[in-house]
GROMACS .gro file of C-alpha atoms in nm:
model
  159
    1UNK     CA    1   0.000   0.026   0.006
    2UNK     CA    2   0.160   0.353  -0.119
    3UNK     CA    3   0.165   0.657   0.154
    4UNK     CA    4  -0.111   0.851  -0.032
    5UNK     CA    5  -0.347   0.563  -0.032
    6UNK     CA    6  -0.617   0.589   0.318
    7UNK     CA    7  -0.687   0.286   0.527
    8UNK     CA    8  -1.035   0.239   0.555
    9UNK     CA    9  -1.188   0.029   0.826
   10UNK     CA   10  -1.397  -0.270   0.713
   11UNK     CA   11  -1.718  -0.176   0.611
   12UNK     CA   12  -2.032  -0.375   0.690
   13UNK     CA   13  -2.052  -0.582   0.383
   14UNK     CA   14  -1.674  -0.686   0.463
   15UNK     CA   15  -1.790  -0.788   0.811
   16UNK     CA   16  -2.121  -0.967   0.659
   17UNK     CA   17  -1.884  -1.185   0.426
   18UNK     CA   18  -1.657  -1.282   0.738
   19UNK     CA   19  -1.363  -1.061   0.715
   20UNK     CA   20  -1.108  -0.999   0.819
   21UNK     CA   21  -1.106  -1.423   0.865
   22UNK     CA   22  -1.207  -1.499   0.470
   23UNK     CA   23  -0.982  -1.214   0.325
   24UNK     CA   24  -0.787  -1.368   0.049
   25UNK     CA   25  -0.604  -1.055  -0.086
   26UNK     CA   26  -0.646  -0.685   0.007
   27UNK     CA   27  -0.521  -0.402  -0.255
   28UNK     CA   28  -0.468  -0.035  -0.166
   29UNK     CA   29  -0.859  -0.024  -0.268
   30UNK     CA   30  -1.051  -0.312  -0.269
   31UNK     CA   31  -1.089  -0.661  -0.036
   32UNK     CA   32  -1.126  -0.999  -0.206
   33UNK     CA   33  -1.310  -1.239   0.033
   34UNK     CA   34  -1.351  -1.592   0.038
   35UNK     CA   35  -1.779  -1.597  -0.007
   36UNK     CA   36  -1.890  -1.822   0.281
   37UNK     CA   37  -2.158  -2.010   0.101
   38UNK     CA   38  -1.979  -2.155  -0.195
   39UNK     CA   39  -2.189  -2.117  -0.472
   40UNK     CA   40  -1.921  -2.246  -0.678
   41UNK     CA   41  -1.602  -2.369  -0.622
   42UNK     CA   42  -1.363  -2.040  -0.492
   43UNK     CA   43  -1.685  -1.802  -0.512
   44UNK     CA   44  -1.562  -1.471  -0.382
   45UNK     CA   45  -1.722  -1.106  -0.297
   46UNK     CA   46  -1.480  -0.832  -0.389
   47UNK     CA   47  -1.553  -0.530  -0.157
   48UNK     CA   48  -1.457  -0.152  -0.223
   49UNK     CA   49  -1.264  -0.047   0.087
   50UNK     CA   50  -1.408   0.321  -0.011
   51UNK     CA   51  -1.722   0.433   0.193
   52UNK     CA   52  -1.962   0.434  -0.137
   53UNK     CA   53  -2.294   0.275  -0.206
   54UNK     CA   54  -2.321   0.378  -0.560
   55UNK     CA   55  -2.043   0.245  -0.818
   56UNK     CA   56  -2.024   0.624  -0.954
   57UNK     CA   57  -1.909   0.727  -0.586
   58UNK     CA   58  -1.569   0.541  -0.621
   59UNK     CA   59  -1.237   0.735  -0.695
   60UNK     CA   60  -1.067   0.732  -1.041
   61UNK     CA   61  -0.784   0.574  -0.804
   62UNK     CA   62  -1.059   0.272  -0.690
   63UNK     CA   63  -1.141   0.218  -1.050
   64UNK     CA   64  -0.781   0.215  -1.180
   65UNK     CA   65  -0.684  -0.051  -0.874
   66UNK     CA   66  -1.020  -0.276  -0.992
   67UNK     CA   67  -0.866  -0.314  -1.320
   68UNK     CA   68  -0.538  -0.456  -1.157
   69UNK     CA   69  -0.753  -0.637  -0.927
   70UNK     CA   70  -0.978  -0.824  -1.177
   71UNK     CA   71  -0.663  -0.924  -1.363
   72UNK     CA   72  -0.527  -1.095  -1.053
   73UNK     CA   73  -0.842  -1.282  -0.976
   74UNK     CA   74  -0.884  -1.395  -1.316
   75UNK     CA   75  -0.507  -1.520  -1.314
   76UNK     CA   76  -0.534  -1.652  -0.969
   77UNK     CA   77  -0.874  -1.837  -1.009
   78UNK     CA   78  -0.744  -1.984  -1.326
   79UNK     CA   79  -0.432  -2.136  -1.168
   80UNK     CA   80  -0.621  -2.250  -0.873
   81UNK     CA   81  -0.941  -2.386  -1.018
   82UNK     CA   82  -0.945  -2.362  -1.405
   83UNK     CA   83  -1.276  -2.210  -1.404
   84UNK     CA   84  -1.473  -2.224  -1.741
   85UNK     CA   85  -1.638  -1.894  -1.730
   86UNK     CA   86  -1.623  -1.585  -1.493
   87UNK     CA   87  -1.932  -1.394  -1.357
   88UNK     CA   88  -1.914  -1.055  -1.166
   89UNK     CA   89  -2.250  -0.972  -1.037
   90UNK     CA   90  -2.315  -0.668  -0.865
   91UNK     CA   91  -2.610  -0.668  -0.710
   92UNK     CA   92  -2.623  -0.460  -0.386
   93UNK     CA   93  -2.971  -0.492  -0.290
   94UNK     CA   94  -2.898  -0.652   0.070
   95UNK     CA   95  -2.539  -0.515   0.130
   96UNK     CA   96  -2.525  -0.137   0.022
   97UNK     CA   97  -2.170  -0.093   0.008
   98UNK     CA   98  -1.998  -0.128  -0.326
   99UNK     CA   99  -1.928  -0.492  -0.400
  100UNK     CA  100  -1.904  -0.759  -0.660
  101UNK     CA  101  -1.979  -1.140  -0.620
  102UNK     CA  102  -1.741  -1.335  -0.825
  103UNK     CA  103  -1.866  -1.667  -0.950
  104UNK     CA  104  -1.605  -1.895  -1.147
  105UNK     CA  105  -1.838  -2.098  -1.334
  106UNK     CA  106  -1.767  -2.481  -1.448
  107UNK     CA  107  -1.925  -2.698  -1.680
  108UNK     CA  108  -1.814  -3.020  -1.483
  109UNK     CA  109  -1.813  -3.080  -1.103
  110UNK     CA  110  -1.485  -3.021  -0.951
  111UNK     CA  111  -1.292  -3.215  -0.671
  112UNK     CA  112  -1.127  -3.019  -0.358
  113UNK     CA  113  -1.099  -3.120   0.018
  114UNK     CA  114  -1.286  -3.425  -0.080
  115UNK     CA  115  -1.588  -3.257  -0.187
  116UNK     CA  116  -1.768  -3.246  -0.530
  117UNK     CA  117  -1.859  -2.881  -0.600
  118UNK     CA  118  -2.110  -2.862  -0.804
  119UNK     CA  119  -2.223  -2.542  -1.035
  120UNK     CA  120  -2.605  -2.563  -1.022
  121UNK     CA  121  -2.674  -2.327  -1.244
  122UNK     CA  122  -2.452  -2.408  -1.554
  123UNK     CA  123  -2.509  -2.313  -1.809
  124UNK     CA  124  -2.722  -2.056  -1.744
  125UNK     CA  125  -2.705  -1.795  -1.449
  126UNK     CA  126  -2.538  -1.891  -1.133
  127UNK     CA  127  -2.786  -2.000  -0.889
  128UNK     CA  128  -2.726  -1.835  -0.552
  129UNK     CA  129  -2.940  -2.036  -0.364
  130UNK     CA  130  -2.817  -2.370  -0.422
  131UNK     CA  131  -2.463  -2.380  -0.218
  132UNK     CA  132  -2.168  -2.620  -0.168
  133UNK     CA  133  -2.220  -2.735   0.157
  134UNK     CA  134  -1.837  -2.671   0.325
  135UNK     CA  135  -1.699  -2.652   0.688
  136UNK     CA  136  -1.487  -2.367   0.806
  137UNK     CA  137  -1.168  -2.568   0.778
  138UNK     CA  138  -1.273  -2.614   0.403
  139UNK     CA  139  -1.334  -2.252   0.367
  140UNK     CA  140  -0.962  -2.226   0.533
  141UNK     CA  141  -0.839  -2.459   0.298
  142UNK     CA  142  -0.993  -2.290  -0.007
  143UNK     CA  143  -0.851  -1.971   0.115
  144UNK     CA  144  -0.504  -2.070   0.166
  145UNK     CA  145  -0.493  -2.245  -0.193
  146UNK     CA  146  -0.601  -1.926  -0.334
  147UNK     CA  147  -0.378  -1.707  -0.141
  148UNK     CA  148  -0.072  -1.918  -0.223
  149UNK     CA  149  -0.162  -1.890  -0.624
  150UNK     CA  150  -0.188  -1.493  -0.538
  151UNK     CA  151   0.141  -1.507  -0.370
  152UNK     CA  152   0.275  -1.705  -0.699
  153UNK     CA  153   0.126  -1.441  -0.908
  154UNK     CA  154   0.322  -1.127  -0.804
  155UNK     CA  155   0.444  -1.079  -1.170
  156UNK     CA  156   0.069  -0.993  -1.269
  157UNK     CA  157   0.076  -0.715  -1.012
  158UNK     CA  158   0.259  -0.454  -1.231
  159UNK     CA  159   0.154  -0.547  -1.596
   0.00000   0.00000   0.00000
């Protein structure tokens, strides 16, 4: 984080999705969290750190950082789970802070920690009501796996 970047406290949306325990990565303006309810393997929430309730309220710096963060997410999720498609959902109907649900999509089931993860909505829209049951321990393993791929992907930060 550079010296000119403000440090923002965790907002309500971050806390709802389990931060700081579910944090995978934090950039200067965005928090990447594992979605506790795994709609698909590696489902995440990308939450703006700036206090904003509308996408247009974010600073230019936040948009610039969003571009870099999305590049990282796509690279890391490809390495971690070889997704087939990736959906970004900005709903903000319940949780008002600017955020996206990042849903990796899979044509075929994926195995992780002896669990079969099914994309119940494939090939249509994600089915947010039907989740793959995971324990806190499994979620921690998913976080650690994604984080290890992120650590190995430092070279994409400056592209």
